GROMACS .gro file of C-alpha atoms in nm:
model
  390
    1MET     CA    1  20.167   0.166   6.293
    2THR     CA    2  20.177   0.282   6.655
    3THR     CA    3  20.062  -0.064   6.766
    4ILE     CA    4  20.343  -0.227   6.568
    5ILE     CA    5  20.595   0.010   6.727
    6LYS     CA    6  20.457  -0.071   7.073
    7LEU     CA    7  20.534  -0.437   7.009
    8THR     CA    8  20.870  -0.374   6.840
    9LEU     CA    9  21.029  -0.168   7.117
   10PRO     CA   10  21.023  -0.447   7.379
   11LEU     CA   11  21.164  -0.684   7.116
   12LEU     CA   12  21.455  -0.442   7.070
   13CYS     CA   13  21.525  -0.469   7.444
   14ILE     CA   14  21.536  -0.848   7.417
   15TYR     CA   15  21.760  -0.834   7.109
   16THR     CA   16  21.994  -0.597   7.294
   17ILE     CA   17  22.065  -0.863   7.556
   18TYR     CA   18  22.183  -1.096   7.280
   19ALA     CA   19  22.354  -0.846   7.046
   20LEU     CA   20  22.544  -0.662   7.320
   21PHE     CA   21  22.587  -0.869   7.633
   22ILE     CA   22  22.585  -1.232   7.516
   23PHE     CA   23  22.784  -1.138   7.205
   24SER     CA   24  23.042  -0.946   7.412
   25GLU     CA   25  23.090  -1.245   7.642
   26ARG     CA   26  23.128  -1.487   7.354
   27ASN     CA   27  23.358  -1.271   7.143
   28GLY     CA   28  23.597  -1.220   7.433
   29LEU     CA   29  23.536  -0.853   7.520
   30PHE     CA   30  23.403  -0.908   7.872
   31PRO     CA   31  23.679  -1.158   7.964
   32LEU     CA   32  23.941  -0.905   7.844
   33ILE     CA   33  23.780  -0.632   8.056
   34ARG     CA   34  23.781  -0.859   8.361
   35GLU     CA   35  24.151  -0.928   8.304
   36ALA     CA   36  24.223  -0.554   8.285
   37ILE     CA   37  24.036  -0.491   8.612
   38GLU     CA   38  24.216  -0.775   8.789
   39SER     CA   39  24.558  -0.655   8.668
   40ARG     CA   40  24.463  -0.290   8.733
   41THR     CA   41  24.590  -0.178   8.393
   42LEU     CA   42  24.421   0.004   8.107
   43PRO     CA   43  24.436  -0.107   7.741
   44THR     CA   44  24.673   0.119   7.548
   45GLY     CA   45  24.721  -0.060   7.217
   46GLY     CA   46  25.082  -0.148   7.297
   47ASN     CA   47  25.186   0.210   7.382
   48GLY     CA   48  25.310   0.134   7.733
   49THR     CA   49  25.118   0.059   8.050
   50VAL     CA   50  24.869   0.286   8.226
   51SER     CA   51  24.760   0.199   8.577
   52LEU     CA   52  24.389   0.176   8.643
   53ARG     CA   53  24.277   0.438   8.895
   54THR     CA   54  24.060   0.280   9.164
   55ILE     CA   55  23.984   0.573   9.399
   56PHE     CA   56  23.764   0.863   9.288
   57THR     CA   57  23.516   0.951   9.562
   58GLY     CA   58  23.619   0.748   9.865
   59ASN     CA   59  23.297   0.545   9.842
   60LYS     CA   60  23.413   0.189   9.774
   61PRO     CA   61  23.110   0.055   9.581
   62LEU     CA   62  23.090   0.370   9.368
   63ASP     CA   63  23.465   0.375   9.305
   64HIS     CA   64  23.459   0.007   9.210
   65GLY     CA   65  23.183   0.074   8.957
   66LEU     CA   66  23.367   0.369   8.803
   67ALA     CA   67  23.693   0.172   8.783
   68SER     CA   68  23.515  -0.126   8.625
   69ILE     CA   69  23.374   0.091   8.344
   70ALA     CA   70  23.705   0.261   8.262
   71PRO     CA   71  23.874  -0.023   8.061
   72PHE     CA   72  23.580  -0.032   7.819
   73PHE     CA   73  23.587   0.341   7.740
   74TRP     CA   74  23.963   0.395   7.756
   75PRO     CA   75  24.053   0.283   7.398
   76ALA     CA   76  23.789   0.524   7.265
   77ILE     CA   77  23.927   0.829   7.446
   78ASP     CA   78  24.303   0.764   7.435
   79GLY     CA   79  24.330   0.732   7.056
   80SER     CA   80  24.486   0.384   7.056
   81THR     CA   81  24.200   0.243   6.845
   82PRO     CA   82  24.131   0.505   6.572
   83GLU     CA   83  23.821   0.334   6.428
   84LEU     CA   84  23.667   0.317   6.774
   85SER     CA   85  23.744   0.682   6.850
   86LEU     CA   86  23.587   0.789   6.520
   87TYR     CA   87  23.274   0.584   6.579
   88ALA     CA   88  23.255   0.706   6.939
   89LEU     CA   89  23.221   1.058   6.793
   90VAL     CA   90  22.904   0.943   6.612
   91VAL     CA   91  22.771   0.776   6.926
   92ALA     CA   92  22.834   1.087   7.137
   93GLY     CA   93  22.638   1.300   6.889
   94SER     CA   94  22.352   1.051   6.861
   95PHE     CA   95  22.317   1.004   7.236
   96GLY     CA   96  22.341   1.378   7.302
   97ALA     CA   97  22.068   1.459   7.049
   98ALA     CA   98  21.851   1.173   7.176
   99TRP     CA   99  21.889   1.298   7.530
  100VAL     CA  100  21.777   1.646   7.430
  101LEU     CA  101  21.452   1.486   7.310
  102VAL     CA  102  21.414   1.275   7.624
  103THR     CA  103  21.485   1.574   7.851
  104MET     CA  104  21.227   1.785   7.668
  105GLU     CA  105  20.968   1.508   7.702
  106GLY     CA  106  21.037   1.497   8.072
  107TRP     CA  107  20.945   1.864   8.100
  108ARG     CA  108  20.631   1.851   7.882
  109MET     CA  109  20.335   1.965   8.090
  110GLY     CA  110  20.138   1.651   8.003
  111ASN     CA  111  20.408   1.436   8.165
  112VAL     CA  112  20.496   1.665   8.456
  113ASN     CA  113  20.135   1.710   8.567
  114GLY     CA  114  20.071   1.337   8.547
  115GLY     CA  115  20.374   1.251   8.761
  116ARG     CA  116  20.470   0.976   8.520
  117VAL     CA  117  20.803   0.797   8.529
  118VAL     CA  118  20.896   0.945   8.189
  119ALA     CA  119  20.900   1.285   8.362
  120PHE     CA  120  21.224   1.176   8.535
  121PRO     CA  121  21.474   1.137   8.251
  122SER     CA  122  21.774   1.123   8.487
  123ILE     CA  123  21.664   0.772   8.593
  124PHE     CA  124  21.688   0.650   8.236
  125GLY     CA  125  22.006   0.852   8.178
  126ILE     CA  126  22.191   0.672   8.456
  127LEU     CA  127  22.058   0.339   8.325
  128ALA     CA  128  22.194   0.429   7.981
  129GLN     CA  129  22.535   0.522   8.121
  130THR     CA  130  22.572   0.218   8.345
  131GLY     CA  131  22.383  -0.035   8.133
  132SER     CA  132  22.355   0.064   7.771
  133TYR     CA  133  22.187   0.317   7.545
  134ALA     CA  134  22.046   0.026   7.339
  135LEU     CA  135  21.865  -0.125   7.638
  136THR     CA  136  21.744   0.202   7.790
  137SER     CA  137  21.623   0.377   7.474
  138PRO     CA  138  21.357   0.122   7.370
  139LEU     CA  139  21.255   0.080   7.735
  140TYR     CA  140  21.199   0.455   7.780
  141CYS     CA  141  21.020   0.488   7.445
  142ALA     CA  142  20.790   0.193   7.519
  143LEU     CA  143  20.700   0.332   7.861
  144HIS     CA  144  20.634   0.673   7.707
  145ILE     CA  145  20.401   0.534   7.440
  146TRP     CA  146  20.219   0.317   7.693
  147THR     CA  147  20.179   0.569   7.974
  148SER     CA  148  20.203   0.928   7.849
  149SER     CA  149  19.887   1.122   7.765
  150ILE     CA  150  20.096   1.305   7.505
  151ALA     CA  151  20.144   0.981   7.315
  152ALA     CA  152  19.770   0.915   7.309
  153LYS     CA  153  19.618   1.260   7.257
  154PRO     CA  154  19.866   1.547   7.217
  155ASP     CA  155  19.765   1.912   7.233
  156ALA     CA  156  19.949   2.242   7.267
  157ARG     CA  157  19.904   2.257   7.644
  158LYS     CA  158  20.036   1.904   7.702
  159ILE     CA  159  20.344   1.936   7.482
  160ASN     CA  160  20.437   2.279   7.614
  161VAL     CA  161  20.773   2.305   7.795
  162PRO     CA  162  20.839   2.577   8.055
  163ARG     CA  163  21.021   2.851   7.867
  164ALA     CA  164  21.274   2.889   8.145
  165VAL     CA  165  21.380   2.533   8.062
  166SER     CA  166  21.348   2.541   7.683
  167ASN     CA  167  21.546   2.866   7.659
  168ALA     CA  168  21.822   2.721   7.878
  169LEU     CA  169  21.846   2.368   7.736
  170PRO     CA  170  22.113   2.434   7.468
  171PHE     CA  171  22.338   2.600   7.728
  172ILE     CA  172  22.262   2.322   7.978
  173PHE     CA  173  22.374   2.056   7.732
  174VAL     CA  174  22.691   2.246   7.647
  175VAL     CA  175  22.784   2.269   8.015
  176GLY     CA  176  22.647   1.935   8.133
  177TYR     CA  177  22.734   1.711   7.838
  178ILE     CA  178  22.958   1.859   7.570
  179LEU     CA  179  23.224   2.012   7.797
  180PRO     CA  180  23.263   1.696   8.012
  181THR     CA  181  23.289   1.490   7.692
  182VAL     CA  182  23.563   1.716   7.554
  183ALA     CA  183  23.744   1.717   7.890
  184MET     CA  184  23.775   1.338   7.909
  185CYS     CA  185  23.907   1.328   7.549
  186LEU     CA  186  24.198   1.565   7.615
  187PRO     CA  187  24.530   1.398   7.524
  188ALA     CA  188  24.735   1.238   7.799
  189PRO     CA  189  25.004   1.283   7.911
  190SER     CA  190  25.076   1.580   7.679
  191ILE     CA  191  24.796   1.804   7.816
  192ILE     CA  192  24.661   1.622   8.122
  193SER     CA  193  24.795   1.330   8.324
  194PHE     CA  194  24.657   0.977   8.286
  195ASP     CA  195  24.520   1.001   8.638
  196THR     CA  196  24.335   1.325   8.559
  197LYS     CA  197  24.201   1.179   8.234
  198GLN     CA  198  24.050   0.890   8.431
  199ALA     CA  199  23.903   1.137   8.680
  200PHE     CA  200  23.744   1.334   8.392
  201HIS     CA  201  23.601   1.011   8.254
  202ALA     CA  202  23.453   0.924   8.592
  203ALA     CA  203  23.308   1.275   8.618
  204TRP     CA  204  23.153   1.232   8.271
  205GLN     CA  205  22.945   0.930   8.371
  206PRO     CA  206  22.673   1.124   8.563
  207CYS     CA  207  22.610   1.367   8.273
  208PRO     CA  208  22.232   1.294   8.273
  209LEU     CA  209  22.221   1.399   8.639
  210TYR     CA  210  22.402   1.726   8.561
  211ILE     CA  211  22.149   1.799   8.288
  212SER     CA  212  21.851   1.727   8.513
  213PHE     CA  213  21.990   1.936   8.800
  214LEU     CA  214  22.070   2.230   8.572
  215ALA     CA  215  21.727   2.216   8.407
  216THR     CA  216  21.556   2.210   8.746
  217GLY     CA  217  21.769   2.502   8.860
  218ALA     CA  218  21.686   2.702   8.548
  219ASN     CA  219  21.315   2.642   8.606
  220LEU     CA  220  21.334   2.748   8.973
  221LEU     CA  221  21.545   3.057   8.906
  222PHE     CA  222  21.395   3.194   8.585
  223SER     CA  223  21.036   3.068   8.561
  224ARG     CA  224  20.897   3.397   8.696
  225LEU     CA  225  21.043   3.584   8.401
  226PHE     CA  226  20.795   3.410   8.171
  227THR     CA  227  20.478   3.401   8.380
  228THR     CA  228  20.330   3.738   8.290
  229ARG     CA  229  20.493   3.831   7.963
  230ASP     CA  230  20.364   3.750   7.614
  231ASN     CA  231  20.033   3.614   7.741
  232ASP     CA  232  19.865   3.672   7.406
  233ASP     CA  233  20.147   3.499   7.223
  234ASP     CA  234  20.233   3.233   7.477
  235GLY     CA  235  20.198   2.941   7.237
  236GLN     CA  236  20.409   3.103   6.965
  237ALA     CA  237  20.673   3.216   7.216
  238GLY     CA  238  20.693   2.862   7.348
  239LEU     CA  239  20.724   2.725   6.996
  240ARG     CA  240  21.005   2.967   6.912
  241ALA     CA  241  21.197   2.848   7.218
  242LEU     CA  242  21.141   2.485   7.121
  243ARG     CA  243  21.264   2.553   6.767
  244ARG     CA  244  21.598   2.666   6.908
  245VAL     CA  245  21.624   2.347   7.112
  246TYR     CA  246  21.541   2.131   6.810
  247ALA     CA  247  21.795   2.317   6.595
  248PHE     CA  248  22.058   2.254   6.863
  249ALA     CA  249  21.966   1.884   6.887
  250PHE     CA  250  21.978   1.847   6.508
  251ALA     CA  251  22.324   2.004   6.505
  252CYS     CA  252  22.438   1.765   6.781
  253ALA     CA  253  22.336   1.468   6.566
  254THR     CA  254  22.442   1.605   6.228
  255ILE     CA  255  22.788   1.753   6.287
  256PRO     CA  256  22.952   1.437   6.433
  257HIS     CA  257  22.771   1.217   6.180
  258VAL     CA  258  22.893   1.419   5.881
  259ALA     CA  259  23.242   1.469   6.025
  260ALA     CA  260  23.292   1.097   6.091
  261TRP     CA  261  23.174   0.995   5.745
  262MET     CA  262  23.387   1.263   5.575
  263ILE     CA  263  23.700   1.148   5.760
  264SER     CA  264  23.628   0.782   5.687
  265LEU     CA  265  23.551   0.839   5.318
  266ALA     CA  266  23.854   1.068   5.282
  267SER     CA  267  24.077   0.783   5.401
  268VAL     CA  268  23.958   0.585   5.095
  269MET     CA  269  23.947   0.866   4.839
  270PHE     CA  270  24.257   1.057   4.953
  271PRO     CA  271  24.472   0.810   5.150
  272VAL     CA  272  24.779   1.027   5.095
  273LEU     CA  273  24.638   1.273   5.350
  274PHE     CA  274  24.664   1.018   5.629
  275ASN     CA  275  24.937   0.836   5.813
  276THR     CA  276  24.988   0.499   5.641
  277GLY     CA  277  24.895   0.311   5.957
  278LEU     CA  278  24.561   0.494   5.986
  279VAL     CA  279  24.417   0.428   5.641
  280ALA     CA  280  24.304   0.071   5.707
  281HIS     CA  281  24.165   0.162   6.050
  282LEU     CA  282  23.947   0.444   5.914
  283HIS     CA  283  23.792   0.251   5.625
  284PRO     CA  284  23.408   0.289   5.630
  285GLN     CA  285  23.356  -0.086   5.641
  286ARG     CA  286  23.572  -0.113   5.951
  287VAL     CA  287  23.419   0.188   6.126
  288PHE     CA  288  23.050   0.156   6.044
  289VAL     CA  289  22.970  -0.206   5.946
  290ASN     CA  290  22.853  -0.421   6.236
  291ALA     CA  291  22.963  -0.779   6.291
  292LEU     CA  292  22.662  -1.008   6.332
  293PRO     CA  293  22.629  -1.147   6.687
  294TRP     CA  294  22.612  -1.504   6.552
  295SER     CA  295  22.918  -1.460   6.326
  296GLY     CA  296  23.152  -1.638   6.567
  297LEU     CA  297  23.382  -1.332   6.574
  298ARG     CA  298  23.658  -1.327   6.835
  299VAL     CA  299  23.827  -1.001   6.936
  300SER     CA  300  24.191  -0.973   7.037
  301THR     CA  301  24.174  -0.633   7.210
  302ILE     CA  302  23.930  -0.439   7.425
  303GLY     CA  303  23.927  -0.164   7.163
  304GLU     CA  304  23.809  -0.402   6.892
  305GLY     CA  305  23.542  -0.548   7.118
  306ALA     CA  306  23.428  -0.206   7.237
  307LEU     CA  307  23.376  -0.100   6.875
  308ARG     CA  308  23.149  -0.400   6.813
  309PHE     CA  309  22.959  -0.322   7.132
  310LEU     CA  310  22.915   0.047   7.048
  311GLN     CA  311  22.806  -0.027   6.691
  312TRP     CA  312  22.512  -0.235   6.811
  313ASP     CA  313  22.452  -0.001   7.105
  314ASN     CA  314  22.413   0.296   6.873
  315VAL     CA  315  22.211   0.116   6.603
  316ILE     CA  316  21.959  -0.034   6.846
  317GLY     CA  317  21.933   0.272   7.072
  318SER     CA  318  21.892   0.512   6.781
  319THR     CA  319  21.639   0.283   6.613
  320GLY     CA  320  21.432   0.291   6.932
  321ILE     CA  321  21.436   0.672   6.935
  322LEU     CA  322  21.343   0.688   6.566
  323LEU     CA  323  21.052   0.443   6.601
  324TRP     CA  324  20.923   0.641   6.897
  325ALA     CA  325  20.944   0.963   6.694
  326VAL     CA  326  20.752   0.800   6.408
  327ALA     CA  327  20.476   0.700   6.652
  328MET     CA  328  20.457   1.054   6.796
  329TYR     CA  329  20.458   1.203   6.447
  330ALA     CA  330  20.179   0.975   6.324
  331THR     CA  331  19.965   1.038   6.633
  332ALA     CA  332  19.996   1.416   6.598
  333HIS     CA  333  19.893   1.408   6.233
  334ARG     CA  334  19.600   1.183   6.311
  335GLU     CA  335  19.494   1.418   6.590
  336VAL     CA  336  19.481   1.722   6.362
  337GLY     CA  337  19.318   1.530   6.078
  338ILE     CA  338  19.613   1.520   5.836
  339LYS     CA  339  19.634   1.198   5.635
  340LEU     CA  340  19.986   1.055   5.622
  341SER     CA  341  20.157   0.917   5.315
  342TRP     CA  342  20.382   0.644   5.453
  343ILE     CA  343  20.585   0.639   5.133
  344LYS     CA  344  20.660   1.011   5.159
  345LEU     CA  345  20.736   0.971   5.529
  346GLY     CA  346  20.977   0.687   5.449
  347VAL     CA  347  21.158   0.902   5.192
  348LYS     CA  348  21.176   1.191   5.440
  349ILE     CA  349  21.321   0.966   5.710
  350GLY     CA  350  21.572   0.821   5.464
  351LEU     CA  351  21.697   1.163   5.355
  352LEU     CA  352  21.717   1.295   5.711
  353ALA     CA  353  21.901   0.981   5.827
  354LEU     CA  354  22.146   1.012   5.538
  355VAL     CA  355  22.235   1.366   5.646
  356SER     CA  356  22.218   1.333   6.022
  357GLY     CA  357  22.173   0.969   6.120
  358PRO     CA  358  21.864   0.801   6.271
  359VAL     CA  359  21.849   1.031   6.573
  360GLY     CA  360  21.875   1.337   6.349
  361ALA     CA  361  21.574   1.202   6.159
  362ALA     CA  362  21.393   1.154   6.491
  363VAL     CA  363  21.467   1.516   6.585
  364GLY     CA  364  21.323   1.633   6.254
  365LEU     CA  365  21.003   1.431   6.305
  366MET     CA  366  20.954   1.549   6.664
  367TRP     CA  367  21.014   1.909   6.552
  368GLU     CA  368  20.743   1.874   6.288
  369ARG     CA  369  20.515   1.706   6.544
  370ASP     CA  370  20.532   2.017   6.763
  371GLU     CA  371  20.479   2.249   6.467
  372VAL     CA  372  20.166   2.056   6.366
  373ILE     CA  373  20.017   2.062   6.717
  374PHE     CA  374  20.091   2.429   6.779
  375SER     CA  375  19.960   2.528   6.435
  376LYS     CA  376  19.632   2.353   6.516
  377GLU     CA  377  19.608   2.550   6.840
  378GLY     CA  378  19.685   2.875   6.660
  379LEU     CA  379  19.413   2.807   6.403
  380LYS     CA  380  19.168   2.728   6.681
  381GLN     CA  381  19.246   3.056   6.860
  382GLN     CA  382  19.211   3.250   6.534
  383LYS     CA  383  18.865   3.103   6.475
  384GLU     CA  384  18.759   3.193   6.829
  385VAL     CA  385  18.873   3.553   6.779
  386GLU     CA  386  18.688   3.576   6.447
  387LYS     CA  387  18.375   3.434   6.610
  388LYS     CA  388  18.387   3.692   6.889
  389THR     CA  389  18.451   3.973   6.640
  390ASN     CA  390  18.155   3.875   6.426
   0.00000   0.00000   0.00000
């Protein structure tokens, strides 16, 4: 199975080029974005004109890049395309949970000590923000499976994360990812100005860098607190810290997933609760069902095209994370001598994905992977103690 996944992940990267970039050019999204950049206006769904901000930092190449990205994201954060805004909630949860997993992998001792490229998640984070989650996720996962010693032969020492980092990660993600995401979604002009909203969006783009900097700072400032304490229970203490991180990541994936589906289904079951103009926009088929890249679809607005882009971006990126988690899960069970039932695993993944989406399922599998590896280490230590006692 791991071999199949190794071959599938690069294929996902190739499919991304077609499903996202070629499709977006053919369906009219990219031409519409170029028109918006040339006219220096943002798409507002007919609710007036908003000027595109072009100066953020004073650095011309950087400012040009930030201004070029803004027309794509604007319909998702200004509320002019309700179905896009609702689906963007799902994407934000999926990407946030996925990035918790990637950040943890970057701090695993087996990756840090080896100096591997997967130990620098900020590189892939910036690629995801400027390129796409769908292209970056399978690329990262493939590199991890190919190069990481954890992927080949995991043990408790290799998968351990410094407790200064694991204890801080939920707070780091709240500060470095959730708060910037909320800030850029504040209504304009009722609460913040259009100019400020664009500035918040530009400040949101480097979120993976914020997370990496904060994690590094936490490790430098607080690592000494955990160097001499709980030596006899170091593995269990580390596992308890990781459990909190996994619980946080699972919540990040599950809450937006459930909320979006409840709102969408409520628009069908209880349409009277919604504004008449919103009911059609929030229908599950419109929000969640992808248009096939070869369908010949043409979009009339940036918001419509951005929805199609994000649908494939989330499906492909999350599939990459889930396949990677399956490979890590299978390797860990093989390492400890537990025979897997692929049917039971498929049912488990299906139930987890139903509740929390594909990335939520991946979080659950990676959580169990760690539990299995640490339990093996605990059993080994117990046998050594019994041997010494006897």
